[in-house]
Coordinates of C-alpha atoms in Angstrom, one line a residue:
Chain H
X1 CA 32.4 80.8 85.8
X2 CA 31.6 76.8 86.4
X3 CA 30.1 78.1 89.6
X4 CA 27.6 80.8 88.2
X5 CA 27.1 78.3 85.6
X6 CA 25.8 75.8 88.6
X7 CA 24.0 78.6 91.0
X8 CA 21.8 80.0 87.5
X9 CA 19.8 77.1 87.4
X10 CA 18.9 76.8 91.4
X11 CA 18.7 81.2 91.5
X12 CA 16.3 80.7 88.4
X13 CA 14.0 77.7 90.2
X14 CA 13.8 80.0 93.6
X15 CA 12.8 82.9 91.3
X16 CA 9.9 81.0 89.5
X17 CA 8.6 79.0 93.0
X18 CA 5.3 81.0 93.8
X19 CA 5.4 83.6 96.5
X20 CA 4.0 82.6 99.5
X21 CA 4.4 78.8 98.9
X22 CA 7.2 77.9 101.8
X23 CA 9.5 75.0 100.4
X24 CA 10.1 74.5 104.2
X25 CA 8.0 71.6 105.8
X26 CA 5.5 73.3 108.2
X27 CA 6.1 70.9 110.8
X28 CA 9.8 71.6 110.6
X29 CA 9.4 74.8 110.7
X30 CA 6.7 75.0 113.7
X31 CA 8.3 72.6 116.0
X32 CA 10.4 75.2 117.6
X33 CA 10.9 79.0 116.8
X34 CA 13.1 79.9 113.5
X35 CA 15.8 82.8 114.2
X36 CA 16.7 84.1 111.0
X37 CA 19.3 86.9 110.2
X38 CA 18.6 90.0 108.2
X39 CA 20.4 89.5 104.9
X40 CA 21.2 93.5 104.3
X41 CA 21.9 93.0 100.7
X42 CA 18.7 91.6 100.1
X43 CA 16.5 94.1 102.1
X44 CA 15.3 97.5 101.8
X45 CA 13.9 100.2 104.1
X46 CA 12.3 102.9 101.6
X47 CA 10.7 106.4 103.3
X48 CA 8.4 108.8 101.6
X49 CA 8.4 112.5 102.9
X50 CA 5.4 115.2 101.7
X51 CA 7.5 118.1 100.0
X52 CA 5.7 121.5 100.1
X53 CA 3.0 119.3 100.5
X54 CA 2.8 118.9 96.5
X55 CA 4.6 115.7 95.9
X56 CA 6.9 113.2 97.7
X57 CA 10.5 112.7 98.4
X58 CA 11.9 109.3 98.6
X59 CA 14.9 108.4 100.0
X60 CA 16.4 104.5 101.4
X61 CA 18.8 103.6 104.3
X62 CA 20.7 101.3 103.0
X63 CA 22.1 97.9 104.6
X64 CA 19.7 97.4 107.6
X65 CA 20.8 94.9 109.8
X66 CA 19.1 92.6 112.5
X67 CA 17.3 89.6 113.5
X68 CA 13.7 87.6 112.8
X69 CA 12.3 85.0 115.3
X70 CA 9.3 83.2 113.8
X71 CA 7.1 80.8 115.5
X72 CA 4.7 79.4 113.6
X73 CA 2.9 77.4 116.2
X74 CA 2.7 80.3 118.5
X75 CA 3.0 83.6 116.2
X76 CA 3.4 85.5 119.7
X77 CA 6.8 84.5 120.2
X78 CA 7.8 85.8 117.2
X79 CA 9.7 88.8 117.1
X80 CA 11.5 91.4 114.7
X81 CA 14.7 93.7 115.9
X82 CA 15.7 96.2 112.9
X83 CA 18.6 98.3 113.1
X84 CA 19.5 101.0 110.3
X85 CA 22.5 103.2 110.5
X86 CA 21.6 107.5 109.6
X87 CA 24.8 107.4 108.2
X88 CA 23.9 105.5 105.6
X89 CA 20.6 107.5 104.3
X90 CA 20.3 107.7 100.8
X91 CA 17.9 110.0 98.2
X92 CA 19.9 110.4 95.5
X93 CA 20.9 113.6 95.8
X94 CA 24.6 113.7 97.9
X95 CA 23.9 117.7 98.6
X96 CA 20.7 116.6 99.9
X97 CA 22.1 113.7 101.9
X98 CA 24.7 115.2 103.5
X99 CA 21.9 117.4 104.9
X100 CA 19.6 114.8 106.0
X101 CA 22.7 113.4 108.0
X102 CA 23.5 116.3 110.3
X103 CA 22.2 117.8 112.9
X104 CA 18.8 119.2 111.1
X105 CA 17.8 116.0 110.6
X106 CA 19.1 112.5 111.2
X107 CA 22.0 113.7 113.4
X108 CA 23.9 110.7 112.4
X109 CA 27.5 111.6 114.0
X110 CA 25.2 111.7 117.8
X111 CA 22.4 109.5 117.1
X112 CA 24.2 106.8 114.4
X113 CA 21.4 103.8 114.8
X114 CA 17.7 103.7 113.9
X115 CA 15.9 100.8 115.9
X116 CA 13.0 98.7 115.9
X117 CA 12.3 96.4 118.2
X118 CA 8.9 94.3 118.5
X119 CA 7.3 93.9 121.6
X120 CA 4.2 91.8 119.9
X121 CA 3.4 90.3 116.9
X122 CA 0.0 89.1 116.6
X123 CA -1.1 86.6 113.3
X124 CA -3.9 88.6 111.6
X125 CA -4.1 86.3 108.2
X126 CA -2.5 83.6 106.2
X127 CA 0.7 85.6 105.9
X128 CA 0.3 89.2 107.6
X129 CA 0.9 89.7 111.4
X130 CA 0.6 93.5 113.1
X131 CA 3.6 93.8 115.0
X132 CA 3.7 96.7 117.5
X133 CA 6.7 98.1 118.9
X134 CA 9.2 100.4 119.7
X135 CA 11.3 102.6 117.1
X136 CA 13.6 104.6 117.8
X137 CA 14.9 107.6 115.8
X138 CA 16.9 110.3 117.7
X139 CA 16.7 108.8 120.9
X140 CA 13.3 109.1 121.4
X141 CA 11.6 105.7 121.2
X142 CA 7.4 105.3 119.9
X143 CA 5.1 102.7 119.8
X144 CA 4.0 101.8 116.2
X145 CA 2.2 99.1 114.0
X146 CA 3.2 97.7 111.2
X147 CA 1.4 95.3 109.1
X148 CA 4.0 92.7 107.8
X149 CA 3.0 90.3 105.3
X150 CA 4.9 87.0 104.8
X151 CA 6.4 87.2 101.1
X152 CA 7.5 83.2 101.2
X153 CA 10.0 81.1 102.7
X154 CA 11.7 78.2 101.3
X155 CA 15.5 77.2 100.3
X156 CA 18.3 79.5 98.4
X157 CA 20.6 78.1 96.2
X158 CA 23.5 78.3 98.7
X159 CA 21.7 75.9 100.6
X160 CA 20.2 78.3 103.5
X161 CA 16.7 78.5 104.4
X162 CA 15.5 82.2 103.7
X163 CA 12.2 83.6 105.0
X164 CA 10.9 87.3 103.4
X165 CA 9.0 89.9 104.4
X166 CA 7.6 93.1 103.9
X167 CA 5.1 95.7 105.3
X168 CA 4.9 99.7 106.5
X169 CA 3.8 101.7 109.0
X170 CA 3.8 105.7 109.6
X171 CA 5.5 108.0 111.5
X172 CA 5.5 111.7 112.5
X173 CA 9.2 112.9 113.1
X174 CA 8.6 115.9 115.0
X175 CA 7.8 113.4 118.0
X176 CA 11.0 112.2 117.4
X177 CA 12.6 115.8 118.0
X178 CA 13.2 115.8 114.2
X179 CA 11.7 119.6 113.7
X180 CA 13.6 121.0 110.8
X181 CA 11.8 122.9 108.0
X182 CA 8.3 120.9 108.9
X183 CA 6.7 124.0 107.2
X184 CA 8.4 122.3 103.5
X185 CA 9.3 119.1 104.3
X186 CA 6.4 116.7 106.0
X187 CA 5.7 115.4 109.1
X188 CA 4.5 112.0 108.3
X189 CA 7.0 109.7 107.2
X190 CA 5.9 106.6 105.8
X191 CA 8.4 103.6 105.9
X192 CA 8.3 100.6 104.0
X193 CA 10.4 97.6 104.9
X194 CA 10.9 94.8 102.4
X195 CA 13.5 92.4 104.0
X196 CA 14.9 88.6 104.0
X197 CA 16.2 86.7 106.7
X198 CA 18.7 83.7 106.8
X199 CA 18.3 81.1 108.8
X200 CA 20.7 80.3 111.8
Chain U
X1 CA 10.1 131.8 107.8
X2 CA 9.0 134.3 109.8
X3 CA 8.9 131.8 112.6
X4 CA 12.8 131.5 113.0
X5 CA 13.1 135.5 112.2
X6 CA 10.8 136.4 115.0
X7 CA 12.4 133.5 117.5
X8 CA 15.6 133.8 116.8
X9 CA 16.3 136.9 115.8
X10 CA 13.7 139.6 117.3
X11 CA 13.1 137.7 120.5
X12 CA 16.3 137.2 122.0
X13 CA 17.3 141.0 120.7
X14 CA 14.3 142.1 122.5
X15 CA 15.1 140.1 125.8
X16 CA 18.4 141.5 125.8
X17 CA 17.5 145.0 124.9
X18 CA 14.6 144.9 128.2
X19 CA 16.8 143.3 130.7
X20 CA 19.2 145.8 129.5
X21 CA 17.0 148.5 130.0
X22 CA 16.4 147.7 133.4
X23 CA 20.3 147.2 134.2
X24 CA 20.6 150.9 133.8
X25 CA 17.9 151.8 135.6
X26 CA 19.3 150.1 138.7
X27 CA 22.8 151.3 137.7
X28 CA 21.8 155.1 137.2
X29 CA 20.9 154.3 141.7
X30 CA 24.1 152.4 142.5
X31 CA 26.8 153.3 144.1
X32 CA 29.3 151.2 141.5
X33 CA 29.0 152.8 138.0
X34 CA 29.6 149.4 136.3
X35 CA 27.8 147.3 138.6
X36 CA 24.6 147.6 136.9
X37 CA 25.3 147.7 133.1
X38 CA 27.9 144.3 133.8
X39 CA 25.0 142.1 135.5
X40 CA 22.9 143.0 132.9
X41 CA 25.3 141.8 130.2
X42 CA 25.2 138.5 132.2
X43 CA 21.4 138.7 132.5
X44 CA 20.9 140.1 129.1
X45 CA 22.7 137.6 127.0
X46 CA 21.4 134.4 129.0
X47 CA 18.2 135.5 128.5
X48 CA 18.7 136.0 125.1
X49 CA 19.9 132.5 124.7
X50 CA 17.6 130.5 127.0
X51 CA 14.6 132.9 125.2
X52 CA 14.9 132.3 121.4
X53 CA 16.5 128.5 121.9
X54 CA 13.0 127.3 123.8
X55 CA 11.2 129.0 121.7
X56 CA 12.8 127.9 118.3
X57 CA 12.7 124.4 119.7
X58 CA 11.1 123.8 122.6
X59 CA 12.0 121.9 125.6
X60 CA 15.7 119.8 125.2
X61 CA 14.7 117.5 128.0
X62 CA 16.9 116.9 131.6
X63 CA 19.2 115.9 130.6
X64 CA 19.1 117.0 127.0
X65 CA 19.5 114.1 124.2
X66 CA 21.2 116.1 121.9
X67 CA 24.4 118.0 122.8
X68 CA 23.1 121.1 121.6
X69 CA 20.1 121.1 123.6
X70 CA 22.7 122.0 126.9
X71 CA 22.7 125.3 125.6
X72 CA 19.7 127.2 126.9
X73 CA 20.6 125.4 130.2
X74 CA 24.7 126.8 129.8
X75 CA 23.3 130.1 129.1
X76 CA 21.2 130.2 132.1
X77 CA 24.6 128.8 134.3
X78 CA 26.9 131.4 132.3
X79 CA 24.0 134.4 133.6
X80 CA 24.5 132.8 136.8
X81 CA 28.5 132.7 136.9
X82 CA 28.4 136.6 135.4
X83 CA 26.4 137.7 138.1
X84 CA 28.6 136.2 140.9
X85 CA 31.8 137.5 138.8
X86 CA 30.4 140.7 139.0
X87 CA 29.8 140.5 142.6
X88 CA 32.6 138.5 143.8
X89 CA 36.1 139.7 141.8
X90 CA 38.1 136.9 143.3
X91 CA 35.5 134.4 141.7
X92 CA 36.6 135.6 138.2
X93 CA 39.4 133.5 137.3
X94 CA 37.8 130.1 138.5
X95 CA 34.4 130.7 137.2
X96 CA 35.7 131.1 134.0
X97 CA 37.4 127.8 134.1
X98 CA 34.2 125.9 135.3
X99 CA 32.0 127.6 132.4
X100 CA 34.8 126.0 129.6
X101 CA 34.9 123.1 131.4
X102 CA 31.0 123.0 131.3
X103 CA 30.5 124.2 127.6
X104 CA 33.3 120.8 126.6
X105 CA 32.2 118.6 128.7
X106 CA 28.5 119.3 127.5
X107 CA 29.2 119.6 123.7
X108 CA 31.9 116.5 123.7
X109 CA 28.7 114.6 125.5
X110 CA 27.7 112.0 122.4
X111 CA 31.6 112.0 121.5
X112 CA 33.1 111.2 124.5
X113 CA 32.5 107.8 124.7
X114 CA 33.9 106.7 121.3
X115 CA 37.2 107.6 122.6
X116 CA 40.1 105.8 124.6
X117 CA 40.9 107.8 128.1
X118 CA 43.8 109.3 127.5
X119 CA 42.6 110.6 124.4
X120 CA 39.5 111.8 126.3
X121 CA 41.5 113.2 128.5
X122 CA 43.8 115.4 126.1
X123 CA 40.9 116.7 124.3
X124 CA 39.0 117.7 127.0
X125 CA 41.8 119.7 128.5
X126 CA 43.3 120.5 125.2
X127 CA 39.6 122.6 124.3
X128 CA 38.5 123.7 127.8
X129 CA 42.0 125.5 128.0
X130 CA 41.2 127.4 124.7
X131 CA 37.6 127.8 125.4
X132 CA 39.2 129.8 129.0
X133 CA 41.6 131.8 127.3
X134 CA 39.2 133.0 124.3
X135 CA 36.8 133.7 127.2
X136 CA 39.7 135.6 129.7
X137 CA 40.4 137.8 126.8
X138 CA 37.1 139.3 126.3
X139 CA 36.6 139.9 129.2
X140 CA 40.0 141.7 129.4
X141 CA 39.4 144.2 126.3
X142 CA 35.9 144.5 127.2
X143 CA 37.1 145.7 130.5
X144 CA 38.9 148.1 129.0
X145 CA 36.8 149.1 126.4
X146 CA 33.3 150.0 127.2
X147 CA 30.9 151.2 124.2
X148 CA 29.1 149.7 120.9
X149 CA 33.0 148.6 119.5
X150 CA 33.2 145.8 121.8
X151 CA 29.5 145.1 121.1
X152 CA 29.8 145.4 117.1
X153 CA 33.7 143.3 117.3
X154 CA 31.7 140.2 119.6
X155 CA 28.5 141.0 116.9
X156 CA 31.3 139.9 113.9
X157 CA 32.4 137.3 115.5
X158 CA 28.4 135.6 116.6
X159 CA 27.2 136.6 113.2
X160 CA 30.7 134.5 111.1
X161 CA 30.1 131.8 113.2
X162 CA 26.3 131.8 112.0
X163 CA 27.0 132.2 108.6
X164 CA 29.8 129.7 108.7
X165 CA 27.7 127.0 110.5
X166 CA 24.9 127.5 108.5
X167 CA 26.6 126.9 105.0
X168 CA 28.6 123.7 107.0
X169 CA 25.2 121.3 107.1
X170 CA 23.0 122.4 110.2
X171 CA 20.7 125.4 109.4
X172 CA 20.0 124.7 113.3
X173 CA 23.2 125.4 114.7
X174 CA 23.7 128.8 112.3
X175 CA 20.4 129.7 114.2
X176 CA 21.6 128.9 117.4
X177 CA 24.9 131.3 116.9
X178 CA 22.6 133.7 115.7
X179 CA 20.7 134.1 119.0
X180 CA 23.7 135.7 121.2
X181 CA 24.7 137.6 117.7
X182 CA 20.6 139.6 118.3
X183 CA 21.8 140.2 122.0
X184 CA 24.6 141.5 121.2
X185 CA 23.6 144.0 118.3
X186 CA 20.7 145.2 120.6
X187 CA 23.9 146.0 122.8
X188 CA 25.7 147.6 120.1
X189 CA 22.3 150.0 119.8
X190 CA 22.4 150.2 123.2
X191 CA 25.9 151.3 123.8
X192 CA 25.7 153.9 121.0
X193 CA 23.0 155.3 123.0
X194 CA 25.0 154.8 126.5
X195 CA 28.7 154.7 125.7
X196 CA 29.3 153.4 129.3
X197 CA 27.9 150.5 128.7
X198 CA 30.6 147.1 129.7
X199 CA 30.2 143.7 128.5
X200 CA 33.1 142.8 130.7
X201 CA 32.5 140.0 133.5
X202 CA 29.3 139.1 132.6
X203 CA 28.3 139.3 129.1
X204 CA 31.6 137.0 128.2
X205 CA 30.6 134.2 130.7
X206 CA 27.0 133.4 128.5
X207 CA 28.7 134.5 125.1
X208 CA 32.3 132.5 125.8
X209 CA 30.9 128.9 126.8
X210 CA 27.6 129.3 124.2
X211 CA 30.3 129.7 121.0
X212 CA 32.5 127.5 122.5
X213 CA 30.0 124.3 122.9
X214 CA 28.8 125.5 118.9
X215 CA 32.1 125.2 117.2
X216 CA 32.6 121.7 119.1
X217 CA 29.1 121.3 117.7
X218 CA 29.4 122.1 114.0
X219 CA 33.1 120.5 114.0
X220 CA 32.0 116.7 115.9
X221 CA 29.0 116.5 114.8
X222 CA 27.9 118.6 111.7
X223 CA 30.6 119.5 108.7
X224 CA 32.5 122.6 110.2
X225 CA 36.3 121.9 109.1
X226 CA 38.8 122.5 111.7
X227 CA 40.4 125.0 109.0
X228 CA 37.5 127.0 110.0
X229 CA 36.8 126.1 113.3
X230 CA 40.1 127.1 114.6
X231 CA 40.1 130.7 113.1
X232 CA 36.4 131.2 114.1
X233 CA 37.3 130.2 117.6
X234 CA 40.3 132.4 117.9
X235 CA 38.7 135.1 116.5
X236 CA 38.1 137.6 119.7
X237 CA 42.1 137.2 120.6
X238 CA 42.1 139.6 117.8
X239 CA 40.7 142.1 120.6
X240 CA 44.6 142.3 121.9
X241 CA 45.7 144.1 118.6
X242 CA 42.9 146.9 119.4
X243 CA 45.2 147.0 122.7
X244 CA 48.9 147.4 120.8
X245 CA 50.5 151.0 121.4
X246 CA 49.9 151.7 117.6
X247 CA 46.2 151.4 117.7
X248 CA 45.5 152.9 121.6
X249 CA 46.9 156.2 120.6
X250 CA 44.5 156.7 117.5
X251 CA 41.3 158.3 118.2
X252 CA 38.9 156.0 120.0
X253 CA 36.7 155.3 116.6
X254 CA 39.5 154.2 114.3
X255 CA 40.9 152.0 117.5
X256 CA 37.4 150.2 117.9
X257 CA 37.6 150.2 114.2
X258 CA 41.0 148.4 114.4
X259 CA 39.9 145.6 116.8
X260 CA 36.4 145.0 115.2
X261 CA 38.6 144.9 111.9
X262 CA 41.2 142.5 113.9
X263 CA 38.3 140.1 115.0
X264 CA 37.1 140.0 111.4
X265 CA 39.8 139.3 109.3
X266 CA 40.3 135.3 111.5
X267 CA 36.1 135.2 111.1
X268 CA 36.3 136.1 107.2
X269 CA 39.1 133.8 106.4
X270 CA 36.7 131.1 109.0
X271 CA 33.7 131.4 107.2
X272 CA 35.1 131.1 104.1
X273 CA 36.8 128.2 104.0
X274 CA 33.5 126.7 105.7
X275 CA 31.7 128.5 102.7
X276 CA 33.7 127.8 100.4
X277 CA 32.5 123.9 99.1
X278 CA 28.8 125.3 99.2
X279 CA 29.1 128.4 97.2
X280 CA 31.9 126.6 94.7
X281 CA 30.9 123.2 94.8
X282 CA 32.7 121.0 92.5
X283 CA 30.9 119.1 89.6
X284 CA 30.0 115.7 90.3
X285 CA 30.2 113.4 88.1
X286 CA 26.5 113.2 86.9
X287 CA 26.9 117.1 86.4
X288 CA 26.1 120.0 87.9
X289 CA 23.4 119.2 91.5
X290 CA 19.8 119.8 90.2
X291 CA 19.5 122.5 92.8
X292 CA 18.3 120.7 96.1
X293 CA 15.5 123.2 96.5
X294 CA 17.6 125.7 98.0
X295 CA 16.3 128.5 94.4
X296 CA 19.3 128.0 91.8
X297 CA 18.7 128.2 88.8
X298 CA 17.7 125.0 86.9
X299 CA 19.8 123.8 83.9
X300 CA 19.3 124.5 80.3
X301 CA 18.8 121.2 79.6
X302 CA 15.5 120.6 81.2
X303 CA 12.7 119.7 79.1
X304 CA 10.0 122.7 79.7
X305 CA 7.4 120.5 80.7
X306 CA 8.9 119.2 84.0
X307 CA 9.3 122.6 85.2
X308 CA 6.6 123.8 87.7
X309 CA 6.2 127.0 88.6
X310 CA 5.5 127.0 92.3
X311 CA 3.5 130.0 94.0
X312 CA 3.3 130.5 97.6
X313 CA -0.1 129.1 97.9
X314 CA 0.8 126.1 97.5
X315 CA 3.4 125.4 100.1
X316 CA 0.6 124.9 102.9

């Protein structure tokens, strides 16, 4: 209780601190490249699916895991490597899951990890960068662009530095070998990533 | 939906059915009376398999990512191996024993490595043993037992497997068991038509390893339970009870009766218990499943304007 009673305050003030306004020094923070953890608890990949092309399924995989490298004095260095586990897609429908998950779709029990891994990141505004690189579904890897934006940085209560981000890009599945019932269930599969990192 | 009916149903029937055809041509000119109708089982079926799983989806890729995706390439090996078997009688035995070991060793592919060696090891031998035997024995009956019974017995057995893979979570794999069941009842037609007709040594060697690497399919990777994968994959020892001196001296239509009957009792009792948590499923505990667009009905409860009545023309 005494320690909820002293995190409150310092959650509340990281809450209320404007987006976008890092409460880490720039020059601390540009002197060398930050490497920063994904926090899965606090980070969400979200995926939209046409259905019978009349509205749109949504579904999450939740707990993605990886690592952030961000260099502000040279935004080329930076880098982002995602991985998501098919196991743990989610829509809110178990029957439906359970689906997704097998063979027709995600193939989870062959093909358990989704990856992203960056190959550039280029600085296209105060706090968005287009980073282009390889995802992997299925086991077939494609280039794509996503358009990150910078939510804020700054301190956590806990006394870790946090950095958070979110952006989305596009996909078409069927490049990815995922072919089932494309006739109902869309081709294009937009993904949107909204995660935190913690420093190391 | 026509797509998968005409790919994976009327194509690899109609592959079969030609190559077939042209089996008995050749056979009516040969010296061997079976020679002809047994390579075109081998012919028939791998065609069949190769045929409706390219074009239902497309190249798999050398070597294929997904463990399923070896199965055009074991059909075409299993055509391959009948042939020779049909040709060679001595190559029988081992050619059966290197299309089990293939069909494991392809299906166990994205398993293999998430077990210790020993445990590899016993699995591997433990399946290609029963994926041999199931294979030796219909080959054995069907030796025996030329006509549409031994078609119509394998057709019970492809079609279960279908049904039962289909209900377990993979649509895919029910089609993919669904392609040697079309070879097989374009054989059944056939064999009405020419009684003669054998699937022994050489239909067997496509139709053996192809149900063989689905059932490790649908059980590793997909939800198949082994409470129905073991029936379902025992089902053609059935065949031996169409063999037992109580059936043999029946007329020949109530024994084929008897082992289509003996191969579908292990495939009904299969597919049900694979059927069983999708036809019956349990509530949860937020109720009955809204349907997951699969046509049931939707609950009472709805209010009547979120209910949309959908036509055809506007699915595309």
């Amino acid at each position: 209780m005494m320690k909820i009673l002293i995190l409150a305050p310092a959650a509340l003030a990281l809450w209320l601190a404007p987006a976008g306004a890092p409460s880490v020094p720039a020059s601390a923070a540009s002197a060398a490249a930050d490497k920063y953890e994904i926090d899965p608890v606090h980070s969400f990949a979200l995926f939209k699916i046409k259905h019978f092309n009349l509205g749109y399924v949504w579904g999450r995989i939740n707990g993605p895991a990886g690592a952030i490298v961000v260099d502000e004095a040279d935004p080329s260095k930076s880098s982002v490597e995602v991985e998501l586990k098919a196991e743990n897609v989610d829509t809110a429908n178990e029957k439906r899951d359970q689906h997704l998950k097998g063979p027709d779709f995600f193939n989870a029990k062959q093909f358990p990890a989704i990856t992203f891994k960056s190959a550039s990141v280029k600085k296209t505004g105060d706090a968005t960068y287009e980073v282009t690189g390889d995802f992997t579904l299925l086991g077939v890897s494609k280039k794509v662009t996503a358009t990150l934006t910078r939510i804020g940085a700054g301190k956590d209560p806990w006394g870790g530095t946090r950095v958070g981000f979110e952006g989305s890009f596009t996909i078409k599945r069927s490049e990815h070998g995922m072919k089932h019932m494309l006739d109902g269930v869309g081709d294009d599969v937009h993904i949107s990533v909204a995660f935190e990192g913690v420093k190391k | 939906m026509s797509t998968p009916l005409i790919y994976g149903v009327a194509l690899p029937a109609l592959a079969a059915g030609v190559v077939w055809g042209i089996g008995w041509r050749l056979w009516r000119r040969s010296a061997e009376p079976m020679a002809g109708g047994a390579w075109s089982g081998a012919a028939a079926a791998a065609r069949a398999g190769a045929a409706g799983a390219f074009a239902l989806w497309g190249w798999p890729g050398v070597p294929p990512r997904l463990a399923e995706g070896w199965l055009p390439f074991l059909a075409v090996a299993g055509g391959v191996a009948g042939l020779a078997a049909n040709r060679w009688r001595r190559a029988r035995l081992p050619l059966r024993g290197v299309m089990a070991a293939l069909a494991v060793w392809a299906a166990l592919g994205p398993r293999r490595a998430g077990w210790p060696a020993g445990e590899a090891v016993a699995w591997h031998a433990t399946l290609m043993a029963g994926a041999f035997v199931v294979h030796a024995s219909i080959d054995r009956v069907a030796a025996r037992r030329p006509g549409p019974g031994m078609a119509m017995a394998l057709w019970v057995w492809c079609a279960g497997l279908a049904g039962a893979l289909a209900l377990t979570g993979s649509l895919k794999y029910g089609q993919l068991a669904g392609l040697p069941a079309a070879a097989l009842g374009a054989a059944a037609v056939a064999a009405a038509w020419k009684p003669a007709l054998s699937l022994a040594n050489g239909t067997a060697f496509v139709l053996a390893p192809w149900n063989a690497a689905l059932l490790l399919c649908g059980y590793f990777y997909s939800d198949l339970p082994a409470a129905a994968a073991i029936p379902l994959a025992a089902a053609p020892l059935g065949l031996w009870f169409g063999e037992t001196a109580a059936v043999t001296r029946r007329p020949a239509w109530a024994a084929a009766g008897a082992r289509i009957l003996a191969v579908a009792v292990p495939v009904a009792v299969g597919a049900a218990i694979a059927a069983w948590p999708t036809l019956f499923p349990a509530p949860g505990p937020e109720g009955p499943d809204y349907d997951y667009g699969y046509g049931g009905p939707i609950p009472n409860n709805v209010p009547a304007h979120s209910v949309v009545t959908i036509n055809s023309q506007n699915f595309l």
